[in-house]
Amino acid sequence: MNISLPNSVERVLLDEATIQQRVQQMADIISTDYAGLRNEEFLLVGVLKGSFMFMADLARRLTVPHRVDFIALSSYEDSAEATGAVRMIMDTRVDVARRHVLIVEDIVDTGYTLQYLYRIFGARQPASLRTAVLLSKPDQRKVEVPVDYLGFQIPDVWVVGYGLDFADRFRTLPYIAMLKPSVYSK
Ligand code: XMP
Ligand code: MG
């Protein structure tokens, strides 16, 4: 099949098949690690908006009972600039206390967002707290944060697609791509 890319896309970093294959592997490992828990005990917490596709694909491939919830944070204000400041816009509905919590995040860059999440959720007495992150840009790390389940390491470039955006655009591309420099100067 010959897929024509949108004009703005410079290069596809991770194509759809590559992503789906890795998400399946992650789901298999997570299903093994969380085997034996009841639905009420295992809670996936997705970080909106970026993790929505990863969450949907990962969760439907899990073979163990689980619940799904979301939080919304603001960190980068419609630009590729890191502020380091993280703010919660929407909290979970499910009480995380005594539950095995798996935070589902799109990407770890400086590490400030995950550090914030570990602090907030760690203080709420979960039975356990781990993270599943699709992408990591290791070159950009400012604070060391553990990632329990990682999809891919990528170079320090801004990526879009599969939930990730530039100014809230390109989120629903089924692959992860780099944009042409001209897109940023518009
Ligand atoms: P930190 O720096 O806190 O960053 O680890 C995590 C958050 O930064 C956003 N981010 C990106 N979003 N393309 C995006 O669409 C990128 O290349 C990118 N790099 C960082 C993202 O919201 C993530 O949750
Ligand atoms: Mg995010």
PDB file of C-alpha atoms and ligand atoms in Angstrom:
ATOM      1  CA  MET A   1       0.000   0.000   0.000  1.00  0.00           C
ATOM      2  CA  ASN A   2       1.318   3.418  -0.925  1.00  0.00           C
ATOM      3  CA  ILE A   3       0.463   5.914   1.814  1.00  0.00           C
ATOM      4  CA  SER A   4       0.735   9.545   0.874  1.00  0.00           C
ATOM      5  CA  LEU A   5       2.033  11.649   3.748  1.00  0.00           C
ATOM      6  CA  PRO A   6       0.635  15.052   4.652  1.00  0.00           C
ATOM      7  CA  ASN A   7       2.692  17.898   3.209  1.00  0.00           C
ATOM      8  CA  SER A   8       3.910  18.942   6.646  1.00  0.00           C
ATOM      9  CA  VAL A   9       5.566  15.612   7.430  1.00  0.00           C
ATOM     10  CA  GLU A  10       9.324  15.505   6.870  1.00  0.00           C
ATOM     11  CA  ARG A  11      10.000  11.915   7.881  1.00  0.00           C
ATOM     12  CA  VAL A  12       8.226   8.995   9.568  1.00  0.00           C
ATOM     13  CA  LEU A  13      10.233   7.876  12.614  1.00  0.00           C
ATOM     14  CA  LEU A  14       8.040   4.972  13.704  1.00  0.00           C
ATOM     15  CA  ASP A  15       5.494   3.520  11.316  1.00  0.00           C
ATOM     16  CA  GLU A  16       2.154   2.065  12.325  1.00  0.00           C
ATOM     17  CA  ALA A  17       3.234  -1.600  12.210  1.00  0.00           C
ATOM     18  CA  THR A  18       6.350  -0.908  14.294  1.00  0.00           C
ATOM     19  CA  ILE A  19       4.319   0.914  16.950  1.00  0.00           C
ATOM     20  CA  GLN A  20       1.602  -1.754  17.077  1.00  0.00           C
ATOM     21  CA  GLN A  21       4.140  -4.559  17.385  1.00  0.00           C
ATOM     22  CA  ARG A  22       5.913  -2.841  20.277  1.00  0.00           C
ATOM     23  CA  VAL A  23       2.657  -1.983  22.062  1.00  0.00           C
ATOM     24  CA  GLN A  24       1.672  -5.659  21.815  1.00  0.00           C
ATOM     25  CA  GLN A  25       5.018  -6.676  23.382  1.00  0.00           C
ATOM     26  CA  MET A  26       4.520  -4.145  26.186  1.00  0.00           C
ATOM     27  CA  ALA A  27       0.969  -5.382  26.799  1.00  0.00           C
ATOM     28  CA  ASP A  28       2.226  -8.983  27.024  1.00  0.00           C
ATOM     29  CA  ILE A  29       4.865  -8.057  29.618  1.00  0.00           C
ATOM     30  CA  ILE A  30       2.428  -5.933  31.638  1.00  0.00           C
ATOM     31  CA  SER A  31      -0.198  -8.697  31.520  1.00  0.00           C
ATOM     32  CA  THR A  32       2.356 -11.123  32.969  1.00  0.00           C
ATOM     33  CA  ASP A  33       3.493  -8.690  35.669  1.00  0.00           C
ATOM     34  CA  TYR A  34      -0.041  -7.812  36.813  1.00  0.00           C
ATOM     35  CA  ALA A  35      -1.504 -11.327  36.596  1.00  0.00           C
ATOM     36  CA  GLY A  36      -3.819 -12.403  39.399  1.00  0.00           C
ATOM     37  CA  LEU A  37      -5.243  -8.984  40.268  1.00  0.00           C
ATOM     38  CA  ARG A  38      -8.941  -8.156  40.235  1.00  0.00           C
ATOM     39  CA  ASN A  39     -10.448  -5.432  38.088  1.00  0.00           C
ATOM     40  CA  GLU A  40     -10.739  -3.089  41.106  1.00  0.00           C
ATOM     41  CA  GLU A  41      -7.067  -3.539  41.977  1.00  0.00           C
ATOM     42  CA  PHE A  42      -5.328  -2.598  38.713  1.00  0.00           C
ATOM     43  CA  LEU A  43      -5.785   0.971  37.478  1.00  0.00           C
ATOM     44  CA  LEU A  44      -4.349   2.470  34.307  1.00  0.00           C
ATOM     45  CA  VAL A  45      -4.041   6.255  34.484  1.00  0.00           C
ATOM     46  CA  GLY A  46      -3.542   7.928  31.115  1.00  0.00           C
ATOM     47  CA  VAL A  47      -2.097  11.428  30.855  1.00  0.00           C
ATOM     48  CA  LEU A  48      -4.213  13.483  28.451  1.00  0.00           C
ATOM     49  CA  LYS A  49      -4.166  14.344  25.725  1.00  0.00           C
ATOM     50  CA  GLY A  50      -0.960  12.806  24.423  1.00  0.00           C
ATOM     51  CA  SER A  51      -1.458   9.268  25.722  1.00  0.00           C
ATOM     52  CA  PHE A  52      -4.955   8.644  24.389  1.00  0.00           C
ATOM     53  CA  MET A  53      -3.963   6.452  21.418  1.00  0.00           C
ATOM     54  CA  PHE A  54      -1.263   4.573  23.293  1.00  0.00           C
ATOM     55  CA  MET A  55      -3.733   3.979  26.136  1.00  0.00           C
ATOM     56  CA  ALA A  56      -6.425   2.693  23.761  1.00  0.00           C
ATOM     57  CA  ASP A  57      -4.066   0.272  22.017  1.00  0.00           C
ATOM     58  CA  LEU A  58      -2.262  -0.878  25.166  1.00  0.00           C
ATOM     59  CA  ALA A  59      -5.406  -1.363  27.253  1.00  0.00           C
ATOM     60  CA  ARG A  60      -7.240  -3.415  24.642  1.00  0.00           C
ATOM     61  CA  ARG A  61      -4.272  -5.763  24.363  1.00  0.00           C
ATOM     62  CA  LEU A  62      -4.031  -6.457  28.096  1.00  0.00           C
ATOM     63  CA  THR A  63      -5.258  -9.914  29.042  1.00  0.00           C
ATOM     64  CA  VAL A  64      -5.644  -9.051  32.729  1.00  0.00           C
ATOM     65  CA  PRO A  65      -8.618  -7.236  34.336  1.00  0.00           C
ATOM     66  CA  HIS A  66      -8.103  -3.493  34.756  1.00  0.00           C
ATOM     67  CA  ARG A  67      -9.851  -0.161  35.015  1.00  0.00           C
ATOM     68  CA  VAL A  68      -9.010   2.938  33.021  1.00  0.00           C
ATOM     69  CA  ASP A  69      -8.911   6.541  34.157  1.00  0.00           C
ATOM     70  CA  PHE A  70      -7.327   9.766  32.939  1.00  0.00           C
ATOM     71  CA  ILE A  71      -5.737  12.936  34.211  1.00  0.00           C
ATOM     72  CA  ALA A  72      -4.970  16.088  32.274  1.00  0.00           C
ATOM     73  CA  LEU A  73      -1.835  18.143  32.786  1.00  0.00           C
ATOM     74  CA  SER A  74      -0.517  21.241  31.189  1.00  0.00           C
ATOM     75  CA  SER A  75       3.209  21.526  30.682  1.00  0.00           C
ATOM     76  CA  TYR A  76       4.051  22.838  27.244  1.00  0.00           C
ATOM     77  CA  GLU A  77       1.845  25.706  26.114  1.00  0.00           C
ATOM     78  CA  ASP A  78       1.285  25.000  22.402  1.00  0.00           C
ATOM     79  CA  SER A  79       4.996  25.178  21.705  1.00  0.00           C
ATOM     80  CA  ALA A  80       8.081  23.011  21.770  1.00  0.00           C
ATOM     81  CA  GLU A  81       9.513  24.887  24.732  1.00  0.00           C
ATOM     82  CA  ALA A  82       9.980  23.227  28.126  1.00  0.00           C
ATOM     83  CA  THR A  83       8.927  25.316  31.089  1.00  0.00           C
ATOM     84  CA  GLY A  84       9.450  22.638  33.719  1.00  0.00           C
ATOM     85  CA  ALA A  85       6.232  23.768  35.373  1.00  0.00           C
ATOM     86  CA  VAL A  86       3.495  21.128  35.490  1.00  0.00           C
ATOM     87  CA  ARG A  87      -0.093  21.801  36.493  1.00  0.00           C
ATOM     88  CA  MET A  88      -3.019  19.418  36.965  1.00  0.00           C
ATOM     89  CA  ILE A  89      -6.120  20.421  35.034  1.00  0.00           C
ATOM     90  CA  MET A  90      -8.191  17.282  35.652  1.00  0.00           C
ATOM     91  CA  ASP A  91      -7.718  14.629  38.333  1.00  0.00           C
ATOM     92  CA  THR A  92      -8.706  10.933  38.317  1.00  0.00           C
ATOM     93  CA  ARG A  93     -12.252   9.969  39.229  1.00  0.00           C
ATOM     94  CA  VAL A  94     -11.175   6.665  40.721  1.00  0.00           C
ATOM     95  CA  ASP A  95      -9.465   6.879  44.134  1.00  0.00           C
ATOM     96  CA  VAL A  96      -5.959   5.503  43.624  1.00  0.00           C
ATOM     97  CA  ALA A  97      -5.440   4.441  47.267  1.00  0.00           C
ATOM     98  CA  ARG A  98      -4.719   0.706  47.659  1.00  0.00           C
ATOM     99  CA  ARG A  99      -4.775   0.195  43.889  1.00  0.00           C
ATOM    100  CA  HIS A 100      -1.906  -0.941  41.676  1.00  0.00           C
ATOM    101  CA  VAL A 101      -1.476   2.175  39.549  1.00  0.00           C
ATOM    102  CA  LEU A 102       0.166   2.194  36.125  1.00  0.00           C
ATOM    103  CA  ILE A 103       0.664   5.674  34.705  1.00  0.00           C
ATOM    104  CA  VAL A 104       0.421   5.668  30.897  1.00  0.00           C
ATOM    105  CA  GLU A 105       2.322   8.524  29.269  1.00  0.00           C
ATOM    106  CA  ASP A 106       3.230   9.393  25.702  1.00  0.00           C
ATOM    107  CA  ILE A 107       6.787  10.639  26.119  1.00  0.00           C
ATOM    108  CA  VAL A 108       9.431  11.432  28.720  1.00  0.00           C
ATOM    109  CA  ASP A 109      11.622  14.367  27.794  1.00  0.00           C
ATOM    110  CA  THR A 110      13.111  16.446  30.648  1.00  0.00           C
ATOM    111  CA  GLY A 111      11.464  14.089  33.174  1.00  0.00           C
ATOM    112  CA  TYR A 112       9.671  16.881  35.068  1.00  0.00           C
ATOM    113  CA  THR A 113       6.201  15.574  34.194  1.00  0.00           C
ATOM    114  CA  LEU A 114       6.899  12.030  35.407  1.00  0.00           C
ATOM    115  CA  GLN A 115       8.618  13.376  38.505  1.00  0.00           C
ATOM    116  CA  TYR A 116       5.486  15.394  39.268  1.00  0.00           C
ATOM    117  CA  LEU A 117       3.260  12.356  38.706  1.00  0.00           C
ATOM    118  CA  TYR A 118       5.378  10.141  40.984  1.00  0.00           C
ATOM    119  CA  ARG A 119       5.137  12.801  43.683  1.00  0.00           C
ATOM    120  CA  ILE A 120       1.369  13.341  43.380  1.00  0.00           C
ATOM    121  CA  PHE A 121       0.360   9.686  43.030  1.00  0.00           C
ATOM    122  CA  GLY A 122       3.031   8.405  45.387  1.00  0.00           C
ATOM    123  CA  ALA A 123       1.465  10.476  48.174  1.00  0.00           C
ATOM    124  CA  ARG A 124      -1.936   8.836  47.678  1.00  0.00           C
ATOM    125  CA  GLN A 125      -1.034   5.433  49.130  1.00  0.00           C
ATOM    126  CA  PRO A 126      -1.307   3.294  45.993  1.00  0.00           C
ATOM    127  CA  ALA A 127      -0.550  -0.434  46.448  1.00  0.00           C
ATOM    128  CA  SER A 128       2.144   0.088  43.786  1.00  0.00           C
ATOM    129  CA  LEU A 129       3.077   2.777  41.282  1.00  0.00           C
ATOM    130  CA  ARG A 130       4.711   2.158  37.900  1.00  0.00           C
ATOM    131  CA  THR A 131       4.926   3.872  34.527  1.00  0.00           C
ATOM    132  CA  ALA A 132       4.422   2.787  30.921  1.00  0.00           C
ATOM    133  CA  VAL A 133       5.856   5.352  28.517  1.00  0.00           C
ATOM    134  CA  LEU A 134       5.835   5.010  24.742  1.00  0.00           C
ATOM    135  CA  LEU A 135       8.781   7.280  23.903  1.00  0.00           C
ATOM    136  CA  SER A 136      11.895   8.555  25.634  1.00  0.00           C
ATOM    137  CA  LYS A 137      14.272  11.322  24.589  1.00  0.00           C
ATOM    138  CA  PRO A 138      17.214  10.457  26.862  1.00  0.00           C
ATOM    139  CA  ASP A 139      19.367  13.389  25.694  1.00  0.00           C
ATOM    140  CA  GLN A 140      16.949  15.876  27.228  1.00  0.00           C
ATOM    141  CA  ARG A 141      16.702  14.446  30.730  1.00  0.00           C
ATOM    142  CA  LYS A 142      16.978  17.025  33.534  1.00  0.00           C
ATOM    143  CA  VAL A 143      15.806  14.772  36.354  1.00  0.00           C
ATOM    144  CA  GLU A 144      16.270  11.007  36.601  1.00  0.00           C
ATOM    145  CA  VAL A 145      12.920   9.233  36.714  1.00  0.00           C
ATOM    146  CA  PRO A 146      12.361   5.478  36.540  1.00  0.00           C
ATOM    147  CA  VAL A 147      10.348   4.159  33.590  1.00  0.00           C
ATOM    148  CA  ASP A 148       9.147   0.593  34.130  1.00  0.00           C
ATOM    149  CA  TYR A 149       7.853  -0.109  30.612  1.00  0.00           C
ATOM    150  CA  LEU A 150       9.365   1.846  27.723  1.00  0.00           C
ATOM    151  CA  GLY A 151       8.377   1.605  24.050  1.00  0.00           C
ATOM    152  CA  PHE A 152      11.160   3.353  22.134  1.00  0.00           C
ATOM    153  CA  GLN A 153      14.111   5.658  22.613  1.00  0.00           C
ATOM    154  CA  ILE A 154      14.128   8.481  20.084  1.00  0.00           C
ATOM    155  CA  PRO A 155      16.547  11.299  19.268  1.00  0.00           C
ATOM    156  CA  ASP A 156      15.977  14.822  20.529  1.00  0.00           C
ATOM    157  CA  VAL A 157      13.551  15.968  17.840  1.00  0.00           C
ATOM    158  CA  TRP A 158       9.957  17.175  18.168  1.00  0.00           C
ATOM    159  CA  VAL A 159       7.627  14.369  17.119  1.00  0.00           C
ATOM    160  CA  VAL A 160       3.931  14.292  16.268  1.00  0.00           C
ATOM    161  CA  GLY A 161       1.290  11.655  15.619  1.00  0.00           C
ATOM    162  CA  TYR A 162      -0.134   8.737  17.596  1.00  0.00           C
ATOM    163  CA  GLY A 163      -1.426  11.192  20.216  1.00  0.00           C
ATOM    164  CA  LEU A 164       1.462  13.646  20.041  1.00  0.00           C
ATOM    165  CA  ASP A 165       0.887  17.092  18.647  1.00  0.00           C
ATOM    166  CA  PHE A 166       2.281  20.369  17.526  1.00  0.00           C
ATOM    167  CA  ALA A 167      -0.117  23.173  18.584  1.00  0.00           C
ATOM    168  CA  ASP A 168      -2.839  20.506  18.899  1.00  0.00           C
ATOM    169  CA  ARG A 169      -2.397  19.377  15.292  1.00  0.00           C
ATOM    170  CA  PHE A 170      -1.301  16.012  13.839  1.00  0.00           C
ATOM    171  CA  ARG A 171      -2.486  14.043  16.905  1.00  0.00           C
ATOM    172  CA  THR A 172      -4.458  11.433  14.989  1.00  0.00           C
ATOM    173  CA  LEU A 173      -1.781  10.348  12.547  1.00  0.00           C
ATOM    174  CA  PRO A 174      -1.366   6.567  13.023  1.00  0.00           C
ATOM    175  CA  TYR A 175       2.461   6.881  12.946  1.00  0.00           C
ATOM    176  CA  ILE A 176       5.077   9.045  14.689  1.00  0.00           C
ATOM    177  CA  ALA A 177       6.785  11.616  12.505  1.00  0.00           C
ATOM    178  CA  MET A 178       8.988  14.687  12.327  1.00  0.00           C
ATOM    179  CA  LEU A 179       7.586  17.845  10.783  1.00  0.00           C
ATOM    180  CA  LYS A 180       9.191  20.014   8.137  1.00  0.00           C
ATOM    181  CA  PRO A 181      10.939  23.056   9.646  1.00  0.00           C
ATOM    182  CA  SER A 182       8.605  25.322   7.646  1.00  0.00           C
ATOM    183  CA  VAL A 183       5.643  24.180   9.800  1.00  0.00           C
ATOM    184  CA  TYR A 184       7.188  25.794  12.896  1.00  0.00           C
ATOM    185  CA  SER A 185       7.853  29.142  11.250  1.00  0.00           C
ATOM    186  CA  LYS A 186       4.245  29.673  10.137  1.00  0.00           C
TER     187      LYS A 186
HETATM  188  P1  XMP B   1       8.895  16.340  30.222  1.00  0.00           P
HETATM  189  O1  XMP B   1       9.890  17.331  29.709  1.00  0.00           O
HETATM  190  O2  XMP B   1       8.124  16.869  31.388  1.00  0.00           O
HETATM  191  O3  XMP B   1       7.923  16.216  29.011  1.00  0.00           O
HETATM  192  O4  XMP B   1       9.494  14.975  30.464  1.00  0.00           O
HETATM  193  C1  XMP B   1       6.869  15.391  28.963  1.00  0.00           C
HETATM  194  C2  XMP B   1       5.793  16.053  28.154  1.00  0.00           C
HETATM  195  O5  XMP B   1       6.326  16.923  27.150  1.00  0.00           O
HETATM  196  C3  XMP B   1       5.610  16.823  25.953  1.00  0.00           C
HETATM  197  N1  XMP B   1       6.554  16.519  24.858  1.00  0.00           N
HETATM  198  C4  XMP B   1       6.214  16.351  23.586  1.00  0.00           C
HETATM  199  N2  XMP B   1       5.031  16.396  22.967  1.00  0.00           N
HETATM  200  N3  XMP B   1       6.096  15.944  20.887  1.00  0.00           N
HETATM  201  C5  XMP B   1       4.977  16.200  21.614  1.00  0.00           C
HETATM  202  O6  XMP B   1       3.907  16.238  21.031  1.00  0.00           O
HETATM  203  C6  XMP B   1       7.325  15.882  21.441  1.00  0.00           C
HETATM  204  O7  XMP B   1       8.314  15.651  20.736  1.00  0.00           O
HETATM  205  C7  XMP B   1       7.392  16.090  22.872  1.00  0.00           C
HETATM  206  N4  XMP B   1       8.420  16.124  23.739  1.00  0.00           N
HETATM  207  C8  XMP B   1       7.882  16.381  24.952  1.00  0.00           C
HETATM  208  C9  XMP B   1       4.589  15.771  26.182  1.00  0.00           C
HETATM  209  O8  XMP B   1       3.355  16.391  26.446  1.00  0.00           O
HETATM  210  C10 XMP B   1       5.011  15.022  27.408  1.00  0.00           C
HETATM  211  O9  XMP B   1       3.924  14.564  28.176  1.00  0.00           O
HETATM  212 MG    MG B   2       1.937  14.511  27.506  1.00  0.00          MG
END
